[in-house]
Amino acid sequence: MGAFCSVIKFENLQELKRLCHWGPIIALGVIAVCSTMAMIDSVLWYWPLHTTGGSVNFIMLINWTVMILYNYFNAMFIGPGFVPLGWKPENSQDSMYLQYCKVCQAYKAPRSHHCRKCNRCVLKMDHHCPWINNCCGFQNHASFTLFLLLAPLGCIHAAFIFVMTMYTQLYNRLSFGWNTVKIDMSAARRDPLPLIPFGLAAFAATLFALGLALGTTIAVGMLFFIQMKIILRNKTSIESWIEEKAKDRIQYYQLDEVFVFPYDMGSRWKNFKQVFTWSGVPEGDGLAWPIREGCHQYDLTIEQLKQKADKRVRSVRYRVIEDYSGACCPLNKGIKTFFTSPCTEEPRIRLQRGEFILATRGLRYWLYGDKILDDSFVEGVSRIRGWFPRNCVEKCPCDAETDQAPEGEKKNR
Ligand SMILES: [Zn+2]
Ligand SMILES: [Zn+2]
């Protein structure tokens, strides 16, 4: 309920300008086209309201639209939650474990990161999503994920109506069956004739809406599974990257440490309950987090500080082994690369065999970093920044000879 109030109050009218962006305009356009066409098709051509099935169908359609929009606007307007400006930890001693954000004039609370688009430190930041024109993080993780679940379900329902409408209109009487099941849909046909004749324009509009609905089902459905994985492991995509770099750092310096990710409670159900609650408000305040037994409250931030001090790990050097055109969703780099293309406005960079890349963060199938335009790898050379597929590059083995380990990290080398 609290969530609902903050949507209708629009505490900050400034938030409305989030709608003026290509992401929300396209997303709301797709929702509008699919739901309007599904309702028009249902009432006028396919499943009239005077049958029980027709009424249930229509109520379901309205239900999907309302729930999808409710979660979408919640994700957009409630936002991820930000670290308060000027924030410092209660115990001033703890600030030694935290990084400082100069823009927000605040310490970065555990799990928070500074978003350049929002220009604030975002609580439990996962990514900045252009479709809601806001970050996905602590407060809106549940509504964002529910939107990702409901949108494909609504689209599947709409797609079914589109297909049936086109089918019933192409064949005057519909009756199909198998050996044991026989479904007679002739009752669904308007008698004597539909209110409006199903002309070419209506057919084209329905076909267009069907394309949108199927595309949305696949693309958004994939995003839903990615978000569920993040929630069940209680590990954001940024944190997966920090963990990967931690393993790399420990292996490189052959240290005795083991990095245990501290926020995975060890049970999927416990992780799930942290995000999804009956009240709609996530557990905790987003600044302090429950941790796994045996872990320290600041394990992750300490690891981040170590990585910051270790220039070699802060950005991992890769060599390009396969050309890449810079396409958003490349068709020739494997199906997983195609479907997991990062959902951001950040650019992609074109790669050519033999080039070098410094990766600063990454996802399972994609990396983000700088292309080094000058082979000599000197500070300050011009660089191109963006995303590229992970399977086009390989980690550089040559670092071992050129880089110096930070003091105290050398061991048995
Ligand atoms: Zn900040
Ligand atoms: Zn953001």
PDB file of N, CA, C and O in Angstrom, residues 195-236:
ATOM      1  N   LEU A 195     -19.388  -6.518 -35.725  1.00  0.00           N
ATOM      2  CA  LEU A 195     -19.805  -5.115 -35.757  1.00  0.00           C
ATOM      3  C   LEU A 195     -19.083  -4.349 -36.852  1.00  0.00           C
ATOM      4  O   LEU A 195     -19.648  -3.539 -37.556  1.00  0.00           O
ATOM      5  N   ILE A 196     -17.807  -4.616 -36.944  1.00  0.00           N
ATOM      6  CA  ILE A 196     -16.995  -3.943 -37.950  1.00  0.00           C
ATOM      7  C   ILE A 196     -16.376  -5.029 -38.812  1.00  0.00           C
ATOM      8  O   ILE A 196     -15.862  -6.010 -38.276  1.00  0.00           O
ATOM      9  N   PRO A 197     -16.417  -4.900 -40.116  1.00  0.00           N
ATOM     10  CA  PRO A 197     -15.793  -5.948 -40.939  1.00  0.00           C
ATOM     11  C   PRO A 197     -14.278  -5.978 -40.710  1.00  0.00           C
ATOM     12  O   PRO A 197     -13.649  -4.931 -40.517  1.00  0.00           O
ATOM     13  N   PHE A 198     -13.740  -7.154 -40.683  1.00  0.00           N
ATOM     14  CA  PHE A 198     -12.314  -7.339 -40.437  1.00  0.00           C
ATOM     15  C   PHE A 198     -11.586  -7.127 -41.754  1.00  0.00           C
ATOM     16  O   PHE A 198     -11.378  -8.058 -42.518  1.00  0.00           O
ATOM     17  N   GLY A 199     -11.216  -5.891 -42.008  1.00  0.00           N
ATOM     18  CA  GLY A 199     -10.586  -5.566 -43.283  1.00  0.00           C
ATOM     19  C   GLY A 199      -9.084  -5.765 -43.258  1.00  0.00           C
ATOM     20  O   GLY A 199      -8.532  -6.297 -42.295  1.00  0.00           O
ATOM     21  N   LEU A 200      -8.466  -5.280 -44.314  1.00  0.00           N
ATOM     22  CA  LEU A 200      -7.018  -5.456 -44.451  1.00  0.00           C
ATOM     23  C   LEU A 200      -6.266  -4.683 -43.363  1.00  0.00           C
ATOM     24  O   LEU A 200      -5.298  -5.182 -42.788  1.00  0.00           O
ATOM     25  N   ALA A 201      -6.754  -3.459 -43.037  1.00  0.00           N
ATOM     26  CA  ALA A 201      -6.096  -2.633 -42.027  1.00  0.00           C
ATOM     27  C   ALA A 201      -6.118  -3.325 -40.674  1.00  0.00           C
ATOM     28  O   ALA A 201      -5.109  -3.372 -39.959  1.00  0.00           O
ATOM     29  N   ALA A 202      -7.281  -3.905 -40.341  1.00  0.00           N
ATOM     30  CA  ALA A 202      -7.406  -4.597 -39.056  1.00  0.00           C
ATOM     31  C   ALA A 202      -6.483  -5.811 -39.020  1.00  0.00           C
ATOM     32  O   ALA A 202      -5.835  -6.090 -38.012  1.00  0.00           O
ATOM     33  N   PHE A 203      -6.407  -6.480 -40.155  1.00  0.00           N
ATOM     34  CA  PHE A 203      -5.536  -7.654 -40.235  1.00  0.00           C
ATOM     35  C   PHE A 203      -4.076  -7.238 -40.031  1.00  0.00           C
ATOM     36  O   PHE A 203      -3.343  -7.849 -39.254  1.00  0.00           O
ATOM     37  N   ALA A 204      -3.684  -6.157 -40.701  1.00  0.00           N
ATOM     38  CA  ALA A 204      -2.295  -5.681 -40.583  1.00  0.00           C
ATOM     39  C   ALA A 204      -1.998  -5.249 -39.151  1.00  0.00           C
ATOM     40  O   ALA A 204      -0.941  -5.569 -38.600  1.00  0.00           O
ATOM     41  N   ALA A 205      -2.936  -4.528 -38.526  1.00  0.00           N
ATOM     42  CA  ALA A 205      -2.731  -4.055 -37.155  1.00  0.00           C
ATOM     43  C   ALA A 205      -2.587  -5.238 -36.201  1.00  0.00           C
ATOM     44  O   ALA A 205      -1.732  -5.245 -35.307  1.00  0.00           O
ATOM     45  N   THR A 206      -3.422  -6.264 -36.403  1.00  0.00           N
ATOM     46  CA  THR A 206      -3.359  -7.438 -35.540  1.00  0.00           C
ATOM     47  C   THR A 206      -2.035  -8.174 -35.725  1.00  0.00           C
ATOM     48  O   THR A 206      -1.405  -8.602 -34.753  1.00  0.00           O
ATOM     49  N   LEU A 207      -1.600  -8.263 -36.973  1.00  0.00           N
ATOM     50  CA  LEU A 207      -0.333  -8.945 -37.261  1.00  0.00           C
ATOM     51  C   LEU A 207       0.836  -8.186 -36.627  1.00  0.00           C
ATOM     52  O   LEU A 207       1.742  -8.784 -36.032  1.00  0.00           O
ATOM     53  N   PHE A 208       0.782  -6.853 -36.725  1.00  0.00           N
ATOM     54  CA  PHE A 208       1.829  -6.015 -36.129  1.00  0.00           C
ATOM     55  C   PHE A 208       1.860  -6.217 -34.614  1.00  0.00           C
ATOM     56  O   PHE A 208       2.926  -6.430 -34.015  1.00  0.00           O
ATOM     57  N   ALA A 209       0.681  -6.202 -33.994  1.00  0.00           N
ATOM     58  CA  ALA A 209       0.604  -6.389 -32.542  1.00  0.00           C
ATOM     59  C   ALA A 209       1.116  -7.776 -32.154  1.00  0.00           C
ATOM     60  O   ALA A 209       1.774  -7.934 -31.119  1.00  0.00           O
ATOM     61  N   LEU A 210       0.844  -8.769 -33.010  1.00  0.00           N
ATOM     62  CA  LEU A 210       1.324 -10.132 -32.730  1.00  0.00           C
ATOM     63  C   LEU A 210       2.854 -10.159 -32.715  1.00  0.00           C
ATOM     64  O   LEU A 210       3.469 -10.762 -31.833  1.00  0.00           O
ATOM     65  N   GLY A 211       3.458  -9.473 -33.694  1.00  0.00           N
ATOM     66  CA  GLY A 211       4.927  -9.389 -33.741  1.00  0.00           C
ATOM     67  C   GLY A 211       5.485  -8.762 -32.479  1.00  0.00           C
ATOM     68  O   GLY A 211       6.424  -9.289 -31.868  1.00  0.00           O
ATOM     69  N   LEU A 212       4.876  -7.653 -32.052  1.00  0.00           N
ATOM     70  CA  LEU A 212       5.332  -6.972 -30.834  1.00  0.00           C
ATOM     71  C   LEU A 212       5.197  -7.896 -29.623  1.00  0.00           C
ATOM     72  O   LEU A 212       6.094  -8.000 -28.791  1.00  0.00           O
ATOM     73  N   ALA A 213       4.049  -8.574 -29.540  1.00  0.00           N
ATOM     74  CA  ALA A 213       3.789  -9.428 -28.377  1.00  0.00           C
ATOM     75  C   ALA A 213       4.790 -10.578 -28.310  1.00  0.00           C
ATOM     76  O   ALA A 213       5.326 -10.878 -27.238  1.00  0.00           O
ATOM     77  N   LEU A 214       5.078 -11.207 -29.457  1.00  0.00           N
ATOM     78  CA  LEU A 214       6.015 -12.337 -29.447  1.00  0.00           C
ATOM     79  C   LEU A 214       7.436 -11.858 -29.128  1.00  0.00           C
ATOM     80  O   LEU A 214       8.148 -12.487 -28.343  1.00  0.00           O
ATOM     81  N   GLY A 215       7.829 -10.727 -29.724  1.00  0.00           N
ATOM     82  CA  GLY A 215       9.161 -10.169 -29.451  1.00  0.00           C
ATOM     83  C   GLY A 215       9.325  -9.848 -27.971  1.00  0.00           C
ATOM     84  O   GLY A 215      10.337 -10.186 -27.346  1.00  0.00           O
ATOM     85  N   THR A 216       8.293  -9.211 -27.397  1.00  0.00           N
ATOM     86  CA  THR A 216       8.349  -8.849 -25.976  1.00  0.00           C
ATOM     87  C   THR A 216       8.438 -10.101 -25.110  1.00  0.00           C
ATOM     88  O   THR A 216       9.201 -10.147 -24.142  1.00  0.00           O
ATOM     89  N   THR A 217       7.660 -11.124 -25.476  1.00  0.00           N
ATOM     90  CA  THR A 217       7.667 -12.348 -24.668  1.00  0.00           C
ATOM     91  C   THR A 217       9.078 -12.920 -24.580  1.00  0.00           C
ATOM     92  O   THR A 217       9.555 -13.251 -23.491  1.00  0.00           O
ATOM     93  N   ILE A 218       9.756 -13.001 -25.708  1.00  0.00           N
ATOM     94  CA  ILE A 218      11.096 -13.603 -25.717  1.00  0.00           C
ATOM     95  C   ILE A 218      12.102 -12.708 -24.994  1.00  0.00           C
ATOM     96  O   ILE A 218      12.789 -13.140 -24.060  1.00  0.00           O
ATOM     97  N   ALA A 219      12.155 -11.427 -25.382  1.00  0.00           N
ATOM     98  CA  ALA A 219      13.183 -10.537 -24.837  1.00  0.00           C
ATOM     99  C   ALA A 219      12.986 -10.312 -23.340  1.00  0.00           C
ATOM    100  O   ALA A 219      13.921 -10.454 -22.546  1.00  0.00           O
ATOM    101  N   VAL A 220      11.756  -9.963 -22.943  1.00  0.00           N
ATOM    102  CA  VAL A 220      11.506  -9.662 -21.531  1.00  0.00           C
ATOM    103  C   VAL A 220      11.549 -10.939 -20.692  1.00  0.00           C
ATOM    104  O   VAL A 220      12.015 -10.935 -19.557  1.00  0.00           O
ATOM    105  N   GLY A 221      11.100 -12.051 -21.280  1.00  0.00           N
ATOM    106  CA  GLY A 221      11.155 -13.327 -20.572  1.00  0.00           C
ATOM    107  C   GLY A 221      12.589 -13.693 -20.196  1.00  0.00           C
ATOM    108  O   GLY A 221      12.855 -14.146 -19.084  1.00  0.00           O
ATOM    109  N   MET A 222      13.524 -13.464 -21.124  1.00  0.00           N
ATOM    110  CA  MET A 222      14.939 -13.730 -20.838  1.00  0.00           C
ATOM    111  C   MET A 222      15.417 -12.868 -19.664  1.00  0.00           C
ATOM    112  O   MET A 222      16.109 -13.349 -18.766  1.00  0.00           O
ATOM    113  N   LEU A 223      15.027 -11.583 -19.696  1.00  0.00           N
ATOM    114  CA  LEU A 223      15.444 -10.677 -18.623  1.00  0.00           C
ATOM    115  C   LEU A 223      14.880 -11.136 -17.280  1.00  0.00           C
ATOM    116  O   LEU A 223      15.525 -11.013 -16.242  1.00  0.00           O
ATOM    117  N   PHE A 224      13.658 -11.683 -17.313  1.00  0.00           N
ATOM    118  CA  PHE A 224      13.064 -12.179 -16.069  1.00  0.00           C
ATOM    119  C   PHE A 224      13.921 -13.293 -15.467  1.00  0.00           C
ATOM    120  O   PHE A 224      14.212 -13.293 -14.276  1.00  0.00           O
ATOM    121  N   PHE A 225      14.359 -14.229 -16.305  1.00  0.00           N
ATOM    122  CA  PHE A 225      15.170 -15.327 -15.777  1.00  0.00           C
ATOM    123  C   PHE A 225      16.506 -14.822 -15.229  1.00  0.00           C
ATOM    124  O   PHE A 225      16.990 -15.310 -14.211  1.00  0.00           O
ATOM    125  N   ILE A 226      17.085 -13.827 -15.898  1.00  0.00           N
ATOM    126  CA  ILE A 226      18.345 -13.270 -15.395  1.00  0.00           C
ATOM    127  C   ILE A 226      18.123 -12.624 -14.023  1.00  0.00           C
ATOM    128  O   ILE A 226      18.891 -12.852 -13.085  1.00  0.00           O
ATOM    129  N   GLN A 227      17.032 -11.850 -13.882  1.00  0.00           N
ATOM    130  CA  GLN A 227      16.770 -11.186 -12.601  1.00  0.00           C
ATOM    131  C   GLN A 227      16.469 -12.205 -11.497  1.00  0.00           C
ATOM    132  O   GLN A 227      16.872 -12.016 -10.357  1.00  0.00           O
ATOM    133  N   MET A 228      15.768 -13.290 -11.835  1.00  0.00           N
ATOM    134  CA  MET A 228      15.457 -14.303 -10.815  1.00  0.00           C
ATOM    135  C   MET A 228      16.744 -14.959 -10.308  1.00  0.00           C
ATOM    136  O   MET A 228      16.892 -15.228  -9.124  1.00  0.00           O
ATOM    137  N   LYS A 229      17.675 -15.182 -11.225  1.00  0.00           N
ATOM    138  CA  LYS A 229      18.960 -15.767 -10.843  1.00  0.00           C
ATOM    139  C   LYS A 229      19.679 -14.836  -9.859  1.00  0.00           C
ATOM    140  O   LYS A 229      20.222 -15.276  -8.844  1.00  0.00           O
ATOM    141  N   ILE A 230      19.657 -13.535 -10.182  1.00  0.00           N
ATOM    142  CA  ILE A 230      20.299 -12.538  -9.330  1.00  0.00           C
ATOM    143  C   ILE A 230      19.648 -12.532  -7.942  1.00  0.00           C
ATOM    144  O   ILE A 230      20.331 -12.506  -6.920  1.00  0.00           O
ATOM    145  N   ILE A 231      18.320 -12.607  -7.900  1.00  0.00           N
ATOM    146  CA  ILE A 231      17.608 -12.554  -6.622  1.00  0.00           C
ATOM    147  C   ILE A 231      17.860 -13.825  -5.808  1.00  0.00           C
ATOM    148  O   ILE A 231      18.138 -13.762  -4.618  1.00  0.00           O
ATOM    149  N   LEU A 232      17.807 -14.985  -6.462  1.00  0.00           N
ATOM    150  CA  LEU A 232      17.962 -16.246  -5.724  1.00  0.00           C
ATOM    151  C   LEU A 232      19.392 -16.427  -5.202  1.00  0.00           C
ATOM    152  O   LEU A 232      19.613 -17.094  -4.195  1.00  0.00           O
ATOM    153  N   ARG A 233      20.363 -15.816  -5.887  1.00  0.00           N
ATOM    154  CA  ARG A 233      21.741 -15.890  -5.401  1.00  0.00           C
ATOM    155  C   ARG A 233      22.085 -14.692  -4.540  1.00  0.00           C
ATOM    156  O   ARG A 233      23.182 -14.645  -3.966  1.00  0.00           O
ATOM    157  N   ASN A 234      21.192 -13.701  -4.531  1.00  0.00           N
ATOM    158  CA  ASN A 234      21.419 -12.455  -3.792  1.00  0.00           C
ATOM    159  C   ASN A 234      22.735 -11.797  -4.224  1.00  0.00           C
ATOM    160  O   ASN A 234      23.500 -11.321  -3.384  1.00  0.00           O
ATOM    161  N   LYS A 235      22.983 -11.815  -5.506  1.00  0.00           N
ATOM    162  CA  LYS A 235      24.244 -11.283  -6.024  1.00  0.00           C
ATOM    163  C   LYS A 235      23.941 -10.514  -7.301  1.00  0.00           C
ATOM    164  O   LYS A 235      23.532 -11.107  -8.298  1.00  0.00           O
ATOM    165  N   THR A 236      24.130  -9.195  -7.293  1.00  0.00           N
ATOM    166  CA  THR A 236      23.825  -8.394  -8.483  1.00  0.00           C
ATOM    167  C   THR A 236      24.869  -8.657  -9.563  1.00  0.00           C
ATOM    168  O   THR A 236      25.916  -9.250  -9.291  1.00  0.00           O
TER     169      THR A 236
END
